[in-house]
Short mmCIF file of C-alpha atoms and ligand atoms in Angstrom, two decimals:
data_model
loop_
_atom_site.label_atom_id
_atom_site.label_comp_id
_atom_site.label_asym_id
_atom_site.label_seq_id
_atom_site.Cartn_x
_atom_site.Cartn_y
_atom_site.Cartn_z
CA GLU A 17 230.36 131.42 46.27
CA ASN A 18 234.11 131.27 48.07
CA VAL A 19 234.13 129.53 51.34
CA LEU A 20 237.95 130.62 51.84
CA LYS A 21 239.65 133.96 51.02
CA VAL A 22 243.23 134.51 51.66
CA GLU A 23 244.45 137.81 51.60
CA GLY A 24 248.04 139.14 51.55
CA LEU A 25 249.39 136.08 53.63
CA THR A 26 252.84 136.49 54.40
CA LYS A 27 255.16 133.84 56.57
CA ILE A 28 258.54 134.79 57.86
CA TYR A 29 259.99 132.44 60.21
CA PRO A 30 262.05 133.55 63.28
CA ASP A 31 265.50 132.77 61.51
CA GLY A 32 264.42 135.20 58.61
CA THR A 33 263.41 132.50 56.21
CA LEU A 34 260.63 134.12 53.86
CA ALA A 35 258.27 131.21 53.03
CA VAL A 36 255.58 132.62 52.16
CA ASP A 37 255.44 136.06 50.33
CA ASP A 38 252.35 138.14 49.97
CA ILE A 39 249.69 135.48 48.46
CA ASP A 40 246.13 135.70 47.52
CA PHE A 41 243.73 133.13 46.81
CA GLN A 42 240.39 131.80 47.06
CA ILE A 43 238.42 128.51 47.02
CA LYS A 44 234.95 128.12 45.75
CA ALA A 45 232.47 126.08 48.45
CA GLY A 46 232.45 122.32 47.22
CA ASP A 47 235.78 122.28 45.32
CA PHE A 48 238.37 119.67 45.18
CA CYS A 49 241.38 122.26 45.45
CA VAL A 50 245.11 121.12 44.95
CA ILE A 51 247.77 123.32 46.06
CA ILE A 52 250.98 122.05 43.97
CA GLY A 53 254.68 123.06 43.94
CA PRO A 54 257.99 121.74 44.34
CA SER A 55 259.40 120.83 47.93
CA GLY A 56 260.11 124.11 49.94
CA CYS A 57 257.80 126.38 47.91
CA GLY A 58 255.76 127.05 51.07
CA LYS A 59 252.86 124.80 50.84
CA SER A 60 253.20 123.28 54.40
CA THR A 61 253.24 126.75 55.87
CA THR A 62 250.41 127.79 53.98
CA LEU A 63 248.33 124.87 55.06
CA HIS A 64 249.47 125.38 58.98
CA SER A 65 248.59 129.35 58.67
CA LEU A 66 245.08 128.32 57.67
CA VAL A 67 244.65 125.83 60.44
CA GLY A 68 246.26 128.18 62.94
CA LYS A 69 249.37 126.12 63.80
CA ILE A 70 251.48 128.82 62.53
CA PRO A 71 250.75 132.67 63.22
CA PRO A 72 251.24 134.41 59.92
CA THR A 73 253.43 137.43 59.66
CA GLU A 74 250.74 139.24 57.79
CA GLY A 75 247.35 138.90 56.06
CA LYS A 76 244.16 137.76 56.49
CA VAL A 77 242.35 133.88 56.57
CA ILE A 78 238.53 134.49 56.28
CA LEU A 79 236.50 131.44 56.17
CA ASP A 80 232.65 131.96 55.22
CA GLY A 81 232.86 135.45 55.38
CA LYS A 82 234.56 135.25 59.05
CA ASP A 83 238.24 136.62 59.78
CA ILE A 84 239.74 133.66 61.36
CA THR A 85 243.43 135.01 61.19
CA HIS A 86 243.96 134.76 64.96
CA ALA A 87 241.24 132.24 65.92
CA PRO A 88 242.35 129.45 68.03
CA THR A 89 242.58 126.03 66.03
CA TYR A 90 239.76 124.59 67.74
CA GLU A 91 237.34 127.16 66.64
CA ARG A 92 238.60 127.45 63.01
CA ASP A 93 236.02 124.76 61.65
CA ILE A 94 239.20 123.37 59.48
CA GLY A 95 240.17 120.02 59.67
CA LEU A 96 243.70 118.69 58.98
CA VAL A 97 244.97 115.21 57.75
CA PHE A 98 248.39 114.56 58.16
CA GLN A 99 250.51 113.08 55.93
CA ASP A 100 251.73 110.46 58.88
CA PHE A 101 248.28 110.01 60.09
CA GLN A 102 249.11 110.77 63.76
CA LEU A 103 246.87 108.50 64.96
CA PHE A 104 247.07 107.60 68.87
CA PRO A 105 248.73 104.25 69.18
CA HIS A 106 247.03 103.41 72.60
CA LEU A 107 243.53 103.75 71.53
CA THR A 108 241.34 101.59 69.16
CA VAL A 109 239.98 102.94 65.67
CA GLU A 110 236.62 103.90 67.01
CA GLU A 111 238.08 105.96 70.10
CA ASN A 112 240.45 107.63 67.87
CA ILE A 113 237.37 108.58 65.53
CA ILE A 114 235.61 109.75 68.43
CA TYR A 115 238.37 111.77 70.45
CA GLY A 116 237.85 115.05 69.30
CA LEU A 117 234.25 114.78 69.10
CA LYS A 118 234.04 114.07 72.81
CA ARG A 119 235.78 117.41 73.43
CA MET A 120 233.03 119.26 71.53
CA ASP A 121 230.33 118.94 73.97
CA LEU A 122 227.71 117.17 71.87
CA PRO A 123 224.57 115.29 73.01
CA LYS A 124 225.68 111.42 73.18
CA ASP A 125 223.02 110.49 70.67
CA VAL A 126 224.41 112.85 68.03
CA ILE A 127 228.19 111.63 68.90
CA ASP A 128 226.99 108.14 67.89
CA GLU A 129 224.92 108.89 64.69
CA ARG A 130 228.05 110.56 63.52
CA LEU A 131 230.20 107.60 64.47
CA GLU A 132 228.02 104.95 62.85
CA ASN A 133 227.86 107.38 59.71
CA VAL A 134 231.26 107.84 59.43
CA LEU A 135 232.22 103.97 59.98
CA GLU A 136 230.11 103.04 57.06
CA MET A 137 231.22 105.65 54.90
CA MET A 138 234.76 104.66 55.30
CA GLN A 139 234.12 101.09 55.65
CA LEU A 140 235.88 100.90 58.99
CA HIS A 141 233.03 98.66 60.89
CA GLU A 142 234.86 95.78 61.01
CA LEU A 143 238.00 97.46 62.22
CA ARG A 144 236.49 99.56 64.90
CA ALA A 145 238.18 97.55 67.90
CA ARG A 146 241.71 97.53 66.26
CA PRO A 147 244.66 99.16 67.55
CA PRO A 148 246.01 101.19 64.67
CA LYS A 149 249.12 99.24 64.77
CA GLU A 150 247.23 96.31 63.11
CA LEU A 151 245.96 98.35 60.04
CA SER A 152 247.67 98.46 56.77
CA SER A 153 248.50 102.32 55.56
CA GLY A 154 245.29 102.43 53.49
CA GLN A 155 242.95 101.50 56.44
CA LYS A 156 245.06 104.30 58.65
CA GLN A 157 244.47 106.42 56.14
CA ARG A 158 240.63 105.92 56.24
CA VAL A 159 240.85 106.23 60.15
CA ALA A 160 242.80 109.58 59.82
CA LEU A 161 239.93 110.77 57.29
CA ALA A 162 237.26 109.68 59.39
CA ARG A 163 238.68 111.62 62.31
CA SER A 164 238.32 114.66 60.67
CA LEU A 165 235.47 114.06 58.83
CA VAL A 166 233.27 113.22 61.72
CA LEU A 167 234.04 117.13 63.20
CA GLU A 168 232.05 117.94 59.79
CA PRO A 169 234.69 120.69 59.04
CA LYS A 170 233.67 123.38 56.58
CA LEU A 171 237.31 122.92 55.11
CA LEU A 172 239.36 119.69 54.95
CA LEU A 173 242.90 120.12 54.28
CA LEU A 174 245.14 117.12 53.26
CA ASP A 175 248.90 117.27 53.55
CA GLU A 176 250.45 114.75 51.03
CA PRO A 177 248.07 112.04 52.44
CA LEU A 178 249.03 109.32 49.96
CA GLY A 179 252.81 110.25 49.90
CA ASP A 180 254.11 107.02 51.38
CA MET A 181 252.06 104.62 49.74
CA ASP A 182 252.82 102.49 46.59
CA TYR A 183 251.34 103.42 43.41
CA LYS A 184 248.42 101.03 43.21
CA LEU A 185 247.22 101.81 46.76
CA GLN A 186 247.64 105.61 45.60
CA LYS A 187 245.24 105.25 42.81
CA ARG A 188 242.77 103.34 44.88
CA MET A 189 242.80 105.86 48.02
CA GLU A 190 242.56 108.67 45.03
CA ARG A 191 239.41 106.89 43.77
CA GLU A 192 238.12 106.63 47.58
CA LEU A 193 238.68 110.44 48.16
CA LEU A 194 237.09 111.64 45.11
CA ARG A 195 234.12 109.40 45.90
CA ILE A 196 233.97 110.76 49.66
CA HIS A 197 234.61 114.14 48.23
CA ARG A 198 231.25 113.56 46.29
CA GLU A 199 229.34 112.08 49.00
CA LEU A 200 230.09 115.39 51.28
CA ASP A 201 229.20 118.82 51.17
CA THR A 202 233.28 119.84 52.22
CA THR A 203 235.73 121.48 50.53
CA PHE A 204 239.20 119.72 50.12
CA VAL A 205 242.51 121.44 49.74
CA TYR A 206 244.87 118.80 48.63
CA VAL A 207 248.53 119.21 48.84
CA THR A 208 251.00 117.27 46.97
CA HIS A 209 254.13 117.93 44.59
CA ASP A 210 253.00 115.09 42.11
CA GLN A 211 251.48 116.91 38.82
CA THR A 212 249.63 113.73 37.54
CA GLN A 213 247.91 113.52 40.92
CA ALA A 214 246.60 117.37 40.82
CA MET A 215 245.41 116.57 37.36
CA ARG A 216 243.22 113.31 38.43
CA LEU A 217 241.83 114.93 41.54
CA ALA A 218 241.55 118.63 41.06
CA ASP A 219 238.62 120.68 40.47
CA GLN A 220 241.08 124.09 41.32
CA VAL A 221 244.51 124.24 41.39
CA ILE A 222 247.01 126.47 43.03
CA VAL A 223 250.70 126.45 41.73
CA MET A 224 253.21 127.61 44.01
CA ASN A 225 257.20 128.48 43.38
CA GLY A 226 259.32 130.46 45.88
CA GLY A 227 256.54 131.25 48.37
CA LYS A 228 254.45 132.73 45.44
CA ILE A 229 251.37 131.35 43.63
CA GLU A 230 252.25 131.16 39.75
CA HIS A 231 248.83 130.34 38.88
CA SER A 232 245.30 129.55 40.26
CA ALA A 233 242.64 128.33 38.06
CA PRO A 234 240.02 125.62 37.00
CA VAL A 235 242.41 122.47 36.47
CA GLU A 236 241.74 122.21 32.73
CA GLU A 237 243.31 125.79 32.25
CA VAL A 238 246.50 125.14 34.12
CA TYR A 239 247.10 121.54 32.42
CA ASN A 240 245.40 122.00 28.76
CA GLU A 241 247.23 124.97 27.88
CA PRO A 242 247.55 125.08 23.87
P1 LIG B 316 256.80 122.85 51.32
O1 LIG B 316 255.71 122.51 52.26
O2 LIG B 316 256.32 123.34 50.05
O3 LIG B 316 257.91 121.80 51.08
P2 LIG B 316 257.43 124.33 53.41
O4 LIG B 316 256.21 125.29 53.66
O5 LIG B 316 257.58 123.50 54.54
O6 LIG B 316 257.37 124.06 51.84
O7 LIG B 316 258.83 125.40 53.33
C1 LIG B 316 258.77 126.57 53.03
C2 LIG B 316 260.20 127.11 53.42
O8 LIG B 316 260.30 127.92 54.78
C3 LIG B 316 261.13 125.93 53.12
O9 LIG B 316 262.63 127.28 52.34
C4 LIG B 316 261.48 125.79 54.52
O10 LIG B 316 262.94 125.05 54.63
C5 LIG B 316 261.12 126.77 55.07
N1 LIG B 316 260.97 126.66 56.75
C6 LIG B 316 259.83 125.41 56.75
N2 LIG B 316 259.70 125.78 58.21
C7 LIG B 316 260.36 126.39 58.66
C8 LIG B 316 260.62 126.78 60.23
N3 LIG B 316 260.09 126.35 61.00
N4 LIG B 316 261.68 127.63 60.26
C9 LIG B 316 262.58 128.21 59.23
N5 LIG B 316 262.44 127.71 58.12
C10 LIG B 316 261.49 126.82 57.73
P1 LIG B 317 257.46 119.49 55.01
O1 LIG B 317 257.71 119.24 53.83
O2 LIG B 317 256.09 118.24 54.92
O3 LIG B 317 256.42 120.81 55.47
P2 LIG B 317 259.51 119.61 56.09
O4 LIG B 317 260.28 118.14 56.15
O5 LIG B 317 259.63 120.62 55.16
O6 LIG B 317 258.21 119.00 55.88
O7 LIG B 317 259.33 120.14 57.30
C1 LIG B 317 259.10 119.43 58.79
C2 LIG B 317 259.37 120.28 59.80
O8 LIG B 317 260.41 120.91 60.28
C3 LIG B 317 258.00 121.38 59.97
O9 LIG B 317 257.54 121.43 61.39
C4 LIG B 317 258.68 122.61 59.75
O10 LIG B 317 258.56 123.85 60.02
C5 LIG B 317 260.51 121.97 59.82
N1 LIG B 317 261.24 122.52 59.09
C6 LIG B 317 261.36 122.73 57.66
N2 LIG B 317 262.33 123.43 57.26
C7 LIG B 317 262.99 124.17 58.35
C8 LIG B 317 264.11 124.82 58.12
N3 LIG B 317 264.63 125.65 57.45
N4 LIG B 317 264.47 125.35 59.67
C9 LIG B 317 263.68 125.21 60.55
N5 LIG B 317 262.71 124.24 60.47
C10 LIG B 317 262.29 123.78 59.37
#
């Protein structure tokens, strides 16, 4: 079953740049989908259209059967982890993680339970009282993920989240992401320009180029052609 359907998505920026050119794709619930393509091919524009940060010029975004094309970001049930994490520097790890939850109008015991679960899953218990500046980039990444996961989104978007890390740390974080993906009932959409990463992570691969989709298929079909 498809959790996300994108139909005829087009984005023309005010300066006339055609960044995304009438694309269609679907993502199966529970999949680890990787969107891959060279710099400037329209990956970020696509992601930001899904979360509602960029209004599409044309097309539809349908999540779980619901048309969310014009829904405000906070009503979309889609999480986004930025490349540079964007943690609040003046808040502790714990405060960063519950910041969004507190605005969701949930009972306090639900907030506490979700916080404890995510701290456990991300192995952040020992760091909960620290400010972001005392964390390594791998630890910051875990906080950024925790902050999105705790909201239990239907879809979690990751915009080149391992971009600035050295190779060893990247490999470790990849294993971590695969573990988290297995443990959760969430669909991941992961953007990268790194083909080897796509091969290691993806169930489904969407290859973009020049604002278009060149392939959208299970990873074996995209990379094991005869
Ligand atoms: P990618 O994420 O694959 O690097 P982007 O979605 O960032 O690609 O960009 C796609 C195209 O749109 C590029 O040509 C880029 O220069 C252009 N672009 C991105 N943002 C804007 C903007 N705010 N205004 C005008 N052009 C933009
Ligand atoms: P990424 O590839 O991760 O999207 P970029 O460096 O392409 O990062 O874009 C960073 C910011 O600059 C984004 O907000 C994007 O919308 C904007 N941007 C990118 N290309 C252009 C452009 N040609 N004109 C105006 N803004 C742009």
